[in-house]
PDB file of C-alpha atoms in Angstrom:
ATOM      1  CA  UNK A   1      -7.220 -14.079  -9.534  1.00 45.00           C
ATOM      2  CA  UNK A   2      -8.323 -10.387  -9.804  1.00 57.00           C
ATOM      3  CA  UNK A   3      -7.046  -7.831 -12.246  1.00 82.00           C
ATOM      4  CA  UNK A   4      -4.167  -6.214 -12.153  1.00 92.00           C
ATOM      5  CA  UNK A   5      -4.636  -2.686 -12.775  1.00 96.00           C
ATOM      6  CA  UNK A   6      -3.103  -0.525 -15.676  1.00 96.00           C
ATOM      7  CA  UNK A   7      -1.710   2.950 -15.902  1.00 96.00           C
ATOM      8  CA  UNK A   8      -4.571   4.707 -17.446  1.00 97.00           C
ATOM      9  CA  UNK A   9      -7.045   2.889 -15.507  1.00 97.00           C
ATOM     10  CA  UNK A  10      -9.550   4.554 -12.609  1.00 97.00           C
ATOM     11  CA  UNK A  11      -8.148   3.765  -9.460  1.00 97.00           C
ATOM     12  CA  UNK A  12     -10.640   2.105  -7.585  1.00 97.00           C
ATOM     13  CA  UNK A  13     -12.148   4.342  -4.851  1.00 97.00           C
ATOM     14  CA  UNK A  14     -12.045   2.963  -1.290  1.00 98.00           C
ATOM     15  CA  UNK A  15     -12.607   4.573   2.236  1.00 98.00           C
ATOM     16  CA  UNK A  16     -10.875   2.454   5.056  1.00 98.00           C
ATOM     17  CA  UNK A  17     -10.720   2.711   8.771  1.00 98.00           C
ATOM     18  CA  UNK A  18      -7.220   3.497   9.481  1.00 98.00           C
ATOM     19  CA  UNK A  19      -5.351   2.828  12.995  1.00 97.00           C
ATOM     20  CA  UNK A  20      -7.460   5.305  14.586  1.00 97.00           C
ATOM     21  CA  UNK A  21     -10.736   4.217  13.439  1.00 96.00           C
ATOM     22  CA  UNK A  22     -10.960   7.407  11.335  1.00 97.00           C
ATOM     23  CA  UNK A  23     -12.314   6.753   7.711  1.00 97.00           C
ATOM     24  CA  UNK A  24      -9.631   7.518   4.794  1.00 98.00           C
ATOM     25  CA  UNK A  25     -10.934   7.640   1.446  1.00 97.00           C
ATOM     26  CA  UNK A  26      -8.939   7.810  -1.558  1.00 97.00           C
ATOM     27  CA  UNK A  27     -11.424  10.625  -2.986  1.00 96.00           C
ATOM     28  CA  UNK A  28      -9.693  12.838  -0.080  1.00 95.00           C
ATOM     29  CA  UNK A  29      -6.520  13.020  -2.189  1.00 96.00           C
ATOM     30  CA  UNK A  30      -7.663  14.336  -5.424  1.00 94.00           C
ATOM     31  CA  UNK A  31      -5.292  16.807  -6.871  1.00 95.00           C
ATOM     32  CA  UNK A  32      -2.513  14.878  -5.085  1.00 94.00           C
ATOM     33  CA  UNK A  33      -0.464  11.896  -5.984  1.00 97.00           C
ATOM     34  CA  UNK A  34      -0.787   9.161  -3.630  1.00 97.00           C
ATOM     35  CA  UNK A  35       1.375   5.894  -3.585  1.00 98.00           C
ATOM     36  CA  UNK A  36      -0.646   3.310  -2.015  1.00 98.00           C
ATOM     37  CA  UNK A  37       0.644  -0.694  -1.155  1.00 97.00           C
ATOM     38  CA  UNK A  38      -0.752  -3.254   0.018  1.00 97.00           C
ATOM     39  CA  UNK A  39       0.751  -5.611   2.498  1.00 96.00           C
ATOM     40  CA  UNK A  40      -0.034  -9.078   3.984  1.00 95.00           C
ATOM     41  CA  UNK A  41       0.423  -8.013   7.991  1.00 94.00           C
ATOM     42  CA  UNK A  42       1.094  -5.823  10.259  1.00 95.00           C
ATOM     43  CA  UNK A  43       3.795  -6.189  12.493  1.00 93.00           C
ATOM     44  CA  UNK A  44       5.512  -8.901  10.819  1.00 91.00           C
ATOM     45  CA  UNK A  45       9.307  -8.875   9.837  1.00 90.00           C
ATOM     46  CA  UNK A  46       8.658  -8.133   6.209  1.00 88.00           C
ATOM     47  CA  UNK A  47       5.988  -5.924   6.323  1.00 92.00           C
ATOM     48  CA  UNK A  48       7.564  -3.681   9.127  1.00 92.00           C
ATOM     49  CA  UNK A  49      10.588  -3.553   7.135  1.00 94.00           C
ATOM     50  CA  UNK A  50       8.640  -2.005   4.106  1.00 94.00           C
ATOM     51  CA  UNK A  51       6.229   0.330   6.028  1.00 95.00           C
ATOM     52  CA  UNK A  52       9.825   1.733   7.961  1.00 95.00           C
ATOM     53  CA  UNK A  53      11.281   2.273   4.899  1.00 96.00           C
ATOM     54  CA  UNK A  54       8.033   4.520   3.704  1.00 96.00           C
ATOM     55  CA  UNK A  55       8.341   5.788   7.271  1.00 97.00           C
ATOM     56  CA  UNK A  56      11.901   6.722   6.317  1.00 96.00           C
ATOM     57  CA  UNK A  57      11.144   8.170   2.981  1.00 97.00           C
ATOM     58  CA  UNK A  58       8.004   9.865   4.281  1.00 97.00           C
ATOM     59  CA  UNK A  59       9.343  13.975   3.937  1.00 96.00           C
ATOM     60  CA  UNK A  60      11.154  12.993   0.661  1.00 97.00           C
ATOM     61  CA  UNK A  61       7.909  11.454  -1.246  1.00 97.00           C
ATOM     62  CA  UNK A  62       5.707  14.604   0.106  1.00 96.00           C
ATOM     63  CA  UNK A  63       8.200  16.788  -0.613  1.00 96.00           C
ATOM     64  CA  UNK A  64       7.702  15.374  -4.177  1.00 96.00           C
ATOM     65  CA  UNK A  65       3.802  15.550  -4.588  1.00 95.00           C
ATOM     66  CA  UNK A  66       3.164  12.299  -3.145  1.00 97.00           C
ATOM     67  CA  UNK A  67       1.013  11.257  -0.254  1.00 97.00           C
ATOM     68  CA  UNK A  68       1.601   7.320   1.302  1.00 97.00           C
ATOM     69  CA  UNK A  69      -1.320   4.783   2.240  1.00 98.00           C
ATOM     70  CA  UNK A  70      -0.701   1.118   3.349  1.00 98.00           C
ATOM     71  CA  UNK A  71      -3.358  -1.285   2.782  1.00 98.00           C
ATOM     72  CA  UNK A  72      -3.509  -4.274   5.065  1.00 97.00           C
ATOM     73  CA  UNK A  73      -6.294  -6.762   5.733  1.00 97.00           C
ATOM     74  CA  UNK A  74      -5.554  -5.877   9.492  1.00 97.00           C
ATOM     75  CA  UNK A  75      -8.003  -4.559  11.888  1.00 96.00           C
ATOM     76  CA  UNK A  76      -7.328  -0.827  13.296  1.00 96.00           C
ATOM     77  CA  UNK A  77      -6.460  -1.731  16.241  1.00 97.00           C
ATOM     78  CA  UNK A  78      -3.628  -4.170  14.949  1.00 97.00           C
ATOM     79  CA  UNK A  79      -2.684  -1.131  13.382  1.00 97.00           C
ATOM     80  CA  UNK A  80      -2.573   1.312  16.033  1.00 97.00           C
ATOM     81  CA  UNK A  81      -0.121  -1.455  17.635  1.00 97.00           C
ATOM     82  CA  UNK A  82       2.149  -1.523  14.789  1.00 97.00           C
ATOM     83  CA  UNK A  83       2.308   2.355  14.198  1.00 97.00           C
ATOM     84  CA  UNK A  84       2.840   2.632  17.769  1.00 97.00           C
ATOM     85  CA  UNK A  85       5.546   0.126  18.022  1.00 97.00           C
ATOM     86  CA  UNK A  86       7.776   0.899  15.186  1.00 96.00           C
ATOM     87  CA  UNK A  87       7.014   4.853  14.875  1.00 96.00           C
ATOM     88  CA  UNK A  88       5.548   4.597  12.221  1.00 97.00           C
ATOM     89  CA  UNK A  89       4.211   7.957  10.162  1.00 96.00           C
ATOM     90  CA  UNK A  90       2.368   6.526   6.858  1.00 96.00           C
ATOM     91  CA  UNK A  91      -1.514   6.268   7.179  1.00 97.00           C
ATOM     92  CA  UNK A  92      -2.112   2.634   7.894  1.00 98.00           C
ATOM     93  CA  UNK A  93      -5.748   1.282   6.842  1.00 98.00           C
ATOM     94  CA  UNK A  94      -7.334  -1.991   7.350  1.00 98.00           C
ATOM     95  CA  UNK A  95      -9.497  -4.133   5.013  1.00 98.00           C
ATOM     96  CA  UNK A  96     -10.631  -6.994   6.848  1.00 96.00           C
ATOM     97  CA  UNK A  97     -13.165  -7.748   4.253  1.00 96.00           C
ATOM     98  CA  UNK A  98     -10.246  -7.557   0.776  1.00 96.00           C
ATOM     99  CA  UNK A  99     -12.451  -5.750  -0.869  1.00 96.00           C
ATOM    100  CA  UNK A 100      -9.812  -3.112  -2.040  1.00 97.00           C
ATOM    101  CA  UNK A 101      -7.458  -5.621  -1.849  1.00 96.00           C
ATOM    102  CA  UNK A 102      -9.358  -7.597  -4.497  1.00 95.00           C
ATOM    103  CA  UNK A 103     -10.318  -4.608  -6.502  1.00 96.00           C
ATOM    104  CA  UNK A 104      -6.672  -2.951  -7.105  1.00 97.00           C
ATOM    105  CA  UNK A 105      -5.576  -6.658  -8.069  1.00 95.00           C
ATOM    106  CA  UNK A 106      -3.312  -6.961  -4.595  1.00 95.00           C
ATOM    107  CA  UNK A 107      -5.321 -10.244  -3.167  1.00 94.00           C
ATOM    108  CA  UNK A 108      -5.062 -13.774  -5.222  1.00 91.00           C
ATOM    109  CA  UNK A 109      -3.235 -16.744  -5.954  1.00 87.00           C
ATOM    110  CA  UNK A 110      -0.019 -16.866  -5.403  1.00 85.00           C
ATOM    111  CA  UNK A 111       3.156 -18.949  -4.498  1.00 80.00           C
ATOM    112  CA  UNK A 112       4.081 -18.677  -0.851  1.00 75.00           C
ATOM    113  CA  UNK A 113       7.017 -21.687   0.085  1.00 82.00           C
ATOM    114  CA  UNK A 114       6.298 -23.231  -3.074  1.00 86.00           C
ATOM    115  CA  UNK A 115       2.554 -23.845  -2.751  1.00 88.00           C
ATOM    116  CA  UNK A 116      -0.335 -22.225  -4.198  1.00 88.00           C
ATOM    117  CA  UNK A 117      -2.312 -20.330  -1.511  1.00 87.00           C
ATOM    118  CA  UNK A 118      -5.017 -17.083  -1.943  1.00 90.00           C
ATOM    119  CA  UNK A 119      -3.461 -14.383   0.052  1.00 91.00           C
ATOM    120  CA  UNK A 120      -2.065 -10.689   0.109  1.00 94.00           C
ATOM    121  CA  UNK A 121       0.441 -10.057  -3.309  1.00 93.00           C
ATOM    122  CA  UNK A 122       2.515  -7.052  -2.331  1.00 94.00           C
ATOM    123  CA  UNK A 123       1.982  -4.854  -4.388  1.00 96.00           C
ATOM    124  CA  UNK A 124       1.866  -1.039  -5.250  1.00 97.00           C
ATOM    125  CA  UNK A 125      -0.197   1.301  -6.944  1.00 97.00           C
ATOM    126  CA  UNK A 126       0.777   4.826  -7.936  1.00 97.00           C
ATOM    127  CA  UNK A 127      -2.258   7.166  -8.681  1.00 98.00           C
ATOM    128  CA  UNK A 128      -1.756  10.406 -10.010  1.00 97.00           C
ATOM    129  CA  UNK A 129      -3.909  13.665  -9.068  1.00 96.00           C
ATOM    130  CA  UNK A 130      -6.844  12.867 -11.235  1.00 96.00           C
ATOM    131  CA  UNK A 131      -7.601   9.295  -9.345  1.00 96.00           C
ATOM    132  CA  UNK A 132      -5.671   7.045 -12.271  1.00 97.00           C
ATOM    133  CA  UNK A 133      -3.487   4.555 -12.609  1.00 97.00           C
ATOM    134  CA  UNK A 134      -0.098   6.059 -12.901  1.00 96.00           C
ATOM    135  CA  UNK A 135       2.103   2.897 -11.995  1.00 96.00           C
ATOM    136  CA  UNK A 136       1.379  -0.705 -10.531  1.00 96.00           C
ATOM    137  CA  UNK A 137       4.150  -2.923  -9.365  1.00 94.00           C
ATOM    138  CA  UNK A 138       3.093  -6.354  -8.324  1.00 94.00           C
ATOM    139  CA  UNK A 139       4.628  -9.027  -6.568  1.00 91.00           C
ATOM    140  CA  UNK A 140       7.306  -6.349  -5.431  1.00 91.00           C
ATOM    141  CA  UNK A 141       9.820  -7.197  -2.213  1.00 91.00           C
ATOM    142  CA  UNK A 142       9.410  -5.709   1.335  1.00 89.00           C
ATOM    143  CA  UNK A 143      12.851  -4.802   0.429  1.00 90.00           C
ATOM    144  CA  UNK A 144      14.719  -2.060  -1.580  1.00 91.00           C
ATOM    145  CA  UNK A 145      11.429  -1.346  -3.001  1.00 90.00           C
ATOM    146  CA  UNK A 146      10.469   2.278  -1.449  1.00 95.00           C
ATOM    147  CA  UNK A 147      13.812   3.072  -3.628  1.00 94.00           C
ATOM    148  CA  UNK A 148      13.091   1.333  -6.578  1.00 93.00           C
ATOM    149  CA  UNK A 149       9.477   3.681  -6.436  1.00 94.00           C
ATOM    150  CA  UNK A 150      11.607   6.679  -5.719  1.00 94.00           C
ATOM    151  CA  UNK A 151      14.112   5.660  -8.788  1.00 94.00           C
ATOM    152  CA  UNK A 152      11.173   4.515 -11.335  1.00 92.00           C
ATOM    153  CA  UNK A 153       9.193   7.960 -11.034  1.00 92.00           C
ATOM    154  CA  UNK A 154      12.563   9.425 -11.823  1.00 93.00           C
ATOM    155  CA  UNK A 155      12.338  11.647  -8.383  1.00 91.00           C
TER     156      UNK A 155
END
């Protein structure tokens, strides 16, 4: 299982294709804040409910200081198809390979129908304008969670 990060920590640095093909890089947001989660799949029931609700929240979070990134192992084009479908507005990235997945703790065991399988923990990680660690929720649900982000950082 990889390790789960800590508010202090670095934030690991990544640069992703997102839907477009276009690299994002988490180094583009210093002096920002940037909530970034990770999800198990695009266009899925769960997964669309969460990234609509970010969708949803989108003005309100920037309005606040905050910048949104979804992490998915999905390919861009997967993700061009679910941005498309549901109108969506977060940047969508892919990470076929789990590398960031693995490094901000978000890929591992875990229980999924009552067995043990490796897969995609939902998860979110809030990183403050210097690149750290502000917050990390793991093993959060699809739903109800944007606003229990919103209520925890007290915006």
């Amino acid at each position: 299982m990889s390790e789960r990060l800590q508010p202090g920590d670095p934030a690991p640095a990544f640069t992703l294709p997102d839907a477009d093909g276009k690299d994002v890089s988490l180094a583009d947001y210093l002096g920002r804040k940037v909530i970034v989660y990770f999800y198990p799949a695009a266009l899925t029931p769960g997964c669309t409910k969460q990234a609509c609700d970010f969708t949803d929240n989108l003005e309100f979070l920037a309005g606040a200081g905050y910048d949104v990134i979804g992490v998915s192992p999905d390919k861009p084009e997967k993700l061009a198809k679910f941005r498309e479908k549901e109108s969506l507005k977060v940047t969508l990235v892919g990470d076929p390979a789990k590398e960031t997945l693995t490094a901000y703790g978000a890929f591992g065991e875990k229980k999924l129908y009552g067995k043990t399988v490796n897969g995609v923990i939902r998860s979110t990680v809030v990183v403050d304008e210097q690149g750290k660690v502000e917050r990390a929720f793991y093993n959060v649900k699809a739903t109800g969670h944007v606003a229990k982000i919103i209520k925890d950082l007290g915006l």
